Coordinates of C-alpha atoms and ligand atoms in Angstrom, one line a residue:
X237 CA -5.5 14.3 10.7
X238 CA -3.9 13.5 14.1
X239 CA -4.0 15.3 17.5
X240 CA -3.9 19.4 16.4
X241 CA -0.6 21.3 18.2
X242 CA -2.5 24.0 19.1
X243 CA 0.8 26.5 19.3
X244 CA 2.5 25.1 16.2
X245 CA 1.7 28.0 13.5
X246 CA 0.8 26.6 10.4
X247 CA 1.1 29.8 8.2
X248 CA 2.2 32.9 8.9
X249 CA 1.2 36.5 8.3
X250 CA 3.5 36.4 4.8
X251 CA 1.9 33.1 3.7
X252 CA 4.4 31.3 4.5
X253 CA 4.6 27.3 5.7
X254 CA 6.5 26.2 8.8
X255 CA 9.1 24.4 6.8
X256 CA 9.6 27.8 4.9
X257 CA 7.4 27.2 1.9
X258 CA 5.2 28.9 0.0
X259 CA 1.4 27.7 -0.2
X260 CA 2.3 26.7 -3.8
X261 CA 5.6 25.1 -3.2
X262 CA 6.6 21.2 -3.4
X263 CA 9.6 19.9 -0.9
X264 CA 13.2 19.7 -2.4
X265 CA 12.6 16.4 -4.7
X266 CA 15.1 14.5 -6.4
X267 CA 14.6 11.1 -8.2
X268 CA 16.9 8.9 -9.3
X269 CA 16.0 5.7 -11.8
X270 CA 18.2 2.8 -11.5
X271 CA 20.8 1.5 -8.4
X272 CA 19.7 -2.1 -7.7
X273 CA 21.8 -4.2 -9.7
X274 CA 19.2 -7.5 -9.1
X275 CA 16.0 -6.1 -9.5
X276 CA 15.1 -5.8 -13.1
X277 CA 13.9 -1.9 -13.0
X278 CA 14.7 0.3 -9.9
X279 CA 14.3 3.9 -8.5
X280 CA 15.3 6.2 -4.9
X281 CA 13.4 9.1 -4.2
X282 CA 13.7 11.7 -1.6
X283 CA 10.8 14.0 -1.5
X284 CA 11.4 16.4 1.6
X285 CA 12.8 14.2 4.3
X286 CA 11.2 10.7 2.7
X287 CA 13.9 8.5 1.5
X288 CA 12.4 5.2 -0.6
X289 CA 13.7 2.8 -2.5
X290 CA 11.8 1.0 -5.2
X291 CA 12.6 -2.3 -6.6
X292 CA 10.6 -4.0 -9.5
X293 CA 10.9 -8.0 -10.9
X294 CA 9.3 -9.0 -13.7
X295 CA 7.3 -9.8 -16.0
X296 CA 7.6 -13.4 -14.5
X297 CA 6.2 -16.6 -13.6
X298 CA 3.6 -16.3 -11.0
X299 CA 4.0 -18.8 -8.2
X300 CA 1.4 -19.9 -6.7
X301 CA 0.6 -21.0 -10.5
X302 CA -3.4 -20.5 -9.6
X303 CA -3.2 -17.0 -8.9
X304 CA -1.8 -16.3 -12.7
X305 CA -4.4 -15.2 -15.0
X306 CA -4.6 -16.5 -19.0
X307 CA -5.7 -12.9 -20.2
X308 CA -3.3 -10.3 -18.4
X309 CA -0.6 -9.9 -16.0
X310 CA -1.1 -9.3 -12.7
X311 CA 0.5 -6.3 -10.5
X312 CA 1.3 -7.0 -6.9
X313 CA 2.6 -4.5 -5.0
X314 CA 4.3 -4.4 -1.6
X315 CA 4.4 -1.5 0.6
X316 CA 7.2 -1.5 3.8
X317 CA 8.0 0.7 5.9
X318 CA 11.7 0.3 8.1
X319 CA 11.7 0.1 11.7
X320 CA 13.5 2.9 11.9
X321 CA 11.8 5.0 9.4
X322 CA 9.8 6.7 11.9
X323 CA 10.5 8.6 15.4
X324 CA 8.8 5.9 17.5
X325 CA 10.0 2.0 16.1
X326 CA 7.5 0.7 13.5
X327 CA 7.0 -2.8 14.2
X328 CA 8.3 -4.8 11.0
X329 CA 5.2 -7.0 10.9
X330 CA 3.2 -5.6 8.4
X331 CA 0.3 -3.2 9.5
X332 CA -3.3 -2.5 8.5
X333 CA -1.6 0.8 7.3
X334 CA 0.6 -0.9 5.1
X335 CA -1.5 -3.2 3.5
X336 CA -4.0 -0.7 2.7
X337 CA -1.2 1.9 0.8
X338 CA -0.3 -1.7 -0.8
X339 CA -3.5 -1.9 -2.2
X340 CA -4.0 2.1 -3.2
X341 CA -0.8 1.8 -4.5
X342 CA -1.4 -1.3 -7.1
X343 CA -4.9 0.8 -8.0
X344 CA -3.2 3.4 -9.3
X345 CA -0.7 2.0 -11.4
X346 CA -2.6 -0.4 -12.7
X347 CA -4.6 1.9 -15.9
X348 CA -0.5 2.7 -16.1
X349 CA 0.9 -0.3 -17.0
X350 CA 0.0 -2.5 -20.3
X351 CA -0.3 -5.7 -17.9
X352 CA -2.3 -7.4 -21.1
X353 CA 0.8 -7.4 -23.0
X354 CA 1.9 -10.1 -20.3
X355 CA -0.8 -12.7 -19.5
X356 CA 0.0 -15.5 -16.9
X357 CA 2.9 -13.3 -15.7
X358 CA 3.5 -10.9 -13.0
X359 CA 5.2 -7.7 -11.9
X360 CA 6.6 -7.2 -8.5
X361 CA 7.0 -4.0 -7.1
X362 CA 8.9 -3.7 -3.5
X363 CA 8.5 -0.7 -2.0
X364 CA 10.7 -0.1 1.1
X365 CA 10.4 3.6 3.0
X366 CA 13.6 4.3 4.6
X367 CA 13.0 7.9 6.1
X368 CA 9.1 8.8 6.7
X369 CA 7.6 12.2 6.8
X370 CA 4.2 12.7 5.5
X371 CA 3.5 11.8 2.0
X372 CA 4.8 8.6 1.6
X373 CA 2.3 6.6 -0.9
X374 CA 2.8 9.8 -3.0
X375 CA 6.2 9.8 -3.1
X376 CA 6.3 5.5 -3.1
X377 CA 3.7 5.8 -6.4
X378 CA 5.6 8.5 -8.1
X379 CA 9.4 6.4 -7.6
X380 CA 7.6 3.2 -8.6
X381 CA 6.4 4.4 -12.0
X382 CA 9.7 4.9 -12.6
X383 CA 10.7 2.0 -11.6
X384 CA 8.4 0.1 -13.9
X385 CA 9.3 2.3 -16.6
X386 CA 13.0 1.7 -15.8
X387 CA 12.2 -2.6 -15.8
X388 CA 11.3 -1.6 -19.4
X389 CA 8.0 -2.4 -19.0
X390 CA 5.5 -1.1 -21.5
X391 CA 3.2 1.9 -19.9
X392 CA 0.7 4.1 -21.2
X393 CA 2.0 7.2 -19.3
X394 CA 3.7 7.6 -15.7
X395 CA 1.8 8.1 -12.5
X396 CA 3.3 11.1 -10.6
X397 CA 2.2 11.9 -7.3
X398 CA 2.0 14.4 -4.6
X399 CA -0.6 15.8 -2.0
X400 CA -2.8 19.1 -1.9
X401 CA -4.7 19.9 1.7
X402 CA -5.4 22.5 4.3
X403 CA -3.7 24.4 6.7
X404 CA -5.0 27.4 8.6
X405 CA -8.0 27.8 5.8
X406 CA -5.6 28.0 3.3
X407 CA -5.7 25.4 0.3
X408 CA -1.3 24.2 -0.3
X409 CA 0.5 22.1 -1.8
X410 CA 2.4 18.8 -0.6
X411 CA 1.4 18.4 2.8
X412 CA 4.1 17.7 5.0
X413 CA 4.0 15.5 8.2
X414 CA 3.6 18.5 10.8
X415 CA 1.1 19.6 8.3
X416 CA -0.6 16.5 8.0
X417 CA -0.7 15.8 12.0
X418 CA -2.1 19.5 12.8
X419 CA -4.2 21.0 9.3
X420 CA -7.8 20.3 8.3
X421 CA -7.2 18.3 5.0
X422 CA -4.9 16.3 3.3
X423 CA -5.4 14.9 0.1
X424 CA -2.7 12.6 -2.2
X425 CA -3.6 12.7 -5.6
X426 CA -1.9 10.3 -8.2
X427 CA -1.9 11.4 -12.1
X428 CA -1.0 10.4 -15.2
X429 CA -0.1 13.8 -17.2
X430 CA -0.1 12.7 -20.5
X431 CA -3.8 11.0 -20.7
X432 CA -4.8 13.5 -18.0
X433 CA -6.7 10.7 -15.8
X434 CA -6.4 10.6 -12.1
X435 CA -5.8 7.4 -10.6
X436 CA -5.6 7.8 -7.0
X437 CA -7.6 10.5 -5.0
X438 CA -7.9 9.9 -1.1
X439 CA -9.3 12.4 1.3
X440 CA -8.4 12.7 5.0
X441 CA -10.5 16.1 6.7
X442 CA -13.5 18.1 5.0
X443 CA -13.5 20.3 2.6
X444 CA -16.6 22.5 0.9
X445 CA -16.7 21.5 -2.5
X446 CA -14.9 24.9 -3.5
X447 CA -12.1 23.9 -1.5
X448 CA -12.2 20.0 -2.8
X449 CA -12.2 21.8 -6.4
X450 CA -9.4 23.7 -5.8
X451 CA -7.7 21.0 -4.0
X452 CA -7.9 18.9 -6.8
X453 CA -6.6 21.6 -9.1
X454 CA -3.3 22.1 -7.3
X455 CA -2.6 18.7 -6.6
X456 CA -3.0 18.3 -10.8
X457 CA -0.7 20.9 -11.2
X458 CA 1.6 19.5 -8.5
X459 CA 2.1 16.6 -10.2
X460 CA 3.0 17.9 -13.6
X461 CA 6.1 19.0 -12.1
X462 CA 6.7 15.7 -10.3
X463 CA 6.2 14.2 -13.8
X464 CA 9.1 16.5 -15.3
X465 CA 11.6 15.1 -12.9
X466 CA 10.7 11.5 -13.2
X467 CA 11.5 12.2 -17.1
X468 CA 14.6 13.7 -15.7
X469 CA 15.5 10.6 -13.9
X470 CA 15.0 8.6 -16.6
X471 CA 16.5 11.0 -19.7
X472 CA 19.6 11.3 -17.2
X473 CA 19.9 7.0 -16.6
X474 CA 19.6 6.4 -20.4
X475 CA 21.0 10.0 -21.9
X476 CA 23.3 11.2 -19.7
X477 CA 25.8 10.9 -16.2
X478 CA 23.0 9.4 -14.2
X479 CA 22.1 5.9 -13.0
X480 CA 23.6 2.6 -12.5
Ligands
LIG795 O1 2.9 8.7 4.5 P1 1.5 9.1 4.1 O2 1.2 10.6 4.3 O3 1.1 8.6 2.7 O4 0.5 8.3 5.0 P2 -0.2 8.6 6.4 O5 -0.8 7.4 6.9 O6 -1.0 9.8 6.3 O7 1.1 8.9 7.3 C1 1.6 10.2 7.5 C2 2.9 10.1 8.2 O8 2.8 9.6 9.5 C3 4.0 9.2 7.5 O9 4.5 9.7 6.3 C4 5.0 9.1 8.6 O10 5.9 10.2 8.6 C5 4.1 9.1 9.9 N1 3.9 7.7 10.5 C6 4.6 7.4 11.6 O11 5.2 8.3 12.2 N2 4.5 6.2 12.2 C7 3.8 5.2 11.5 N3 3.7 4.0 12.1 C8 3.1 5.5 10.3 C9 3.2 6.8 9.8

């Protein structure tokens, strides 16, 4: 929660957000698996005005050797965001910020992906956000789990993504950058749909355990329609026009 705008209104009298959305309402989303002819799986997302690109490489050697383990595979995960993905330059070096969505990010796909069917080895995921505005690690998770699933690697479900929070007292849905610099809660949620398991949960602001509750359940309910497009991404790569 950054500095409030105190004249920015949040929600109108109608319910309505100030990007035109109802309280329930995801951004525009479209997902596309595939594009990146060297990478071994691949996916571009643009949820609202985020634009990222996924990469993933592997299963494969791990170099250094020492960091291999004999039982599993390991999941690294990388987390960039362009220079000129934000308003004021990002410096390239990465930031505290960056390592720590890294490190959410690998959490929460890691009860995804069967990394015991590939010990010694490891998968790479490159995650590079283009266009930034609120909701990034959401966005980045969701695109990356189809990106694994597009390397071919074996999952036990997909991890789709997307906030919940609070503007104006009022529990919504996918918390968008204005939303997230001026509202009272914003929390990303990461779920896997088909073993109904959460695998990220973050909080930023307070909420009374009512409104955590209910947070919690439209976040869940967020995501299963983030999870019907990233089967649409895929169904449309291998089934039909789509993908590379
Ligand atoms: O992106 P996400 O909501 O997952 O993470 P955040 O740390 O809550 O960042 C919220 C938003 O702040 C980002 O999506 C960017 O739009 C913006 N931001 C920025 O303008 N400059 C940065 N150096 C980092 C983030």
């Amino acid at each position: 929660m950054g500095g409030r705008d105190a004249t920015m209104v949040l929600l109108d009298e109608n319910g309505i957000r100030c990007d035109g959305r109802k309280v329930d309402e995801t951004r525009r989303i479209m997902i596309r698996a595939g594009g990146l002819k060297n990478a071994d799986g691949s996916a571009y997302i643009e949820f609202g005005d985020n634009k990222i690109l996924v990469g993933v490489f592997g299963p494969r050697d791990v170099h250094p050797k020492h960091m291999s383990n004999t039982d599993t595979g390991i999941l690294r995960v990388r987390y960039h965001m362009e220079p000129f993905s934000v308003g004021d330059r990002k410096n390239p070096a990465p930031s505290r910020r960056e390592i720590e969505i890294s490190k959410v990010i690998k959490e929460a796909l890691e009860p995804a992906v069967m990394l015991e069917n590939f010990p010694r080895t490891a998968v790479d995921v490159f995650i590079e956000v283009l266009q930034a505005d609120g909701g990034t690690r959401c966005a980045a998770l969701t695109a990356a789990s189809v990106a694994l699933a597009d390397a071919g690697i074996p999952m036990r479900d997909m991890v789709a993504a997307v906030a919940a929070g609070k503007v104006a007292d009022t529990i919504i849905l996918d918390v968008n950058n204005e939303e997230d610099q001026a509202g009272q809660a914003d929390m990303p949620i990461g779920y896997m749909p088909s073993l109904d398991k959460i695998t990220l949960l973050q909080l930023d602001g307070v909420l009374t355990p009512e409104e955590y509750k209910k947070c919690v359940d439209v976040g869940v309910k967020g995501c299963k329609v983030v999870y019907e497009l990233q089967k649409k991404a895929l169904k449309d790569k291998y089934f039909g026009n789509g993908g590379d």
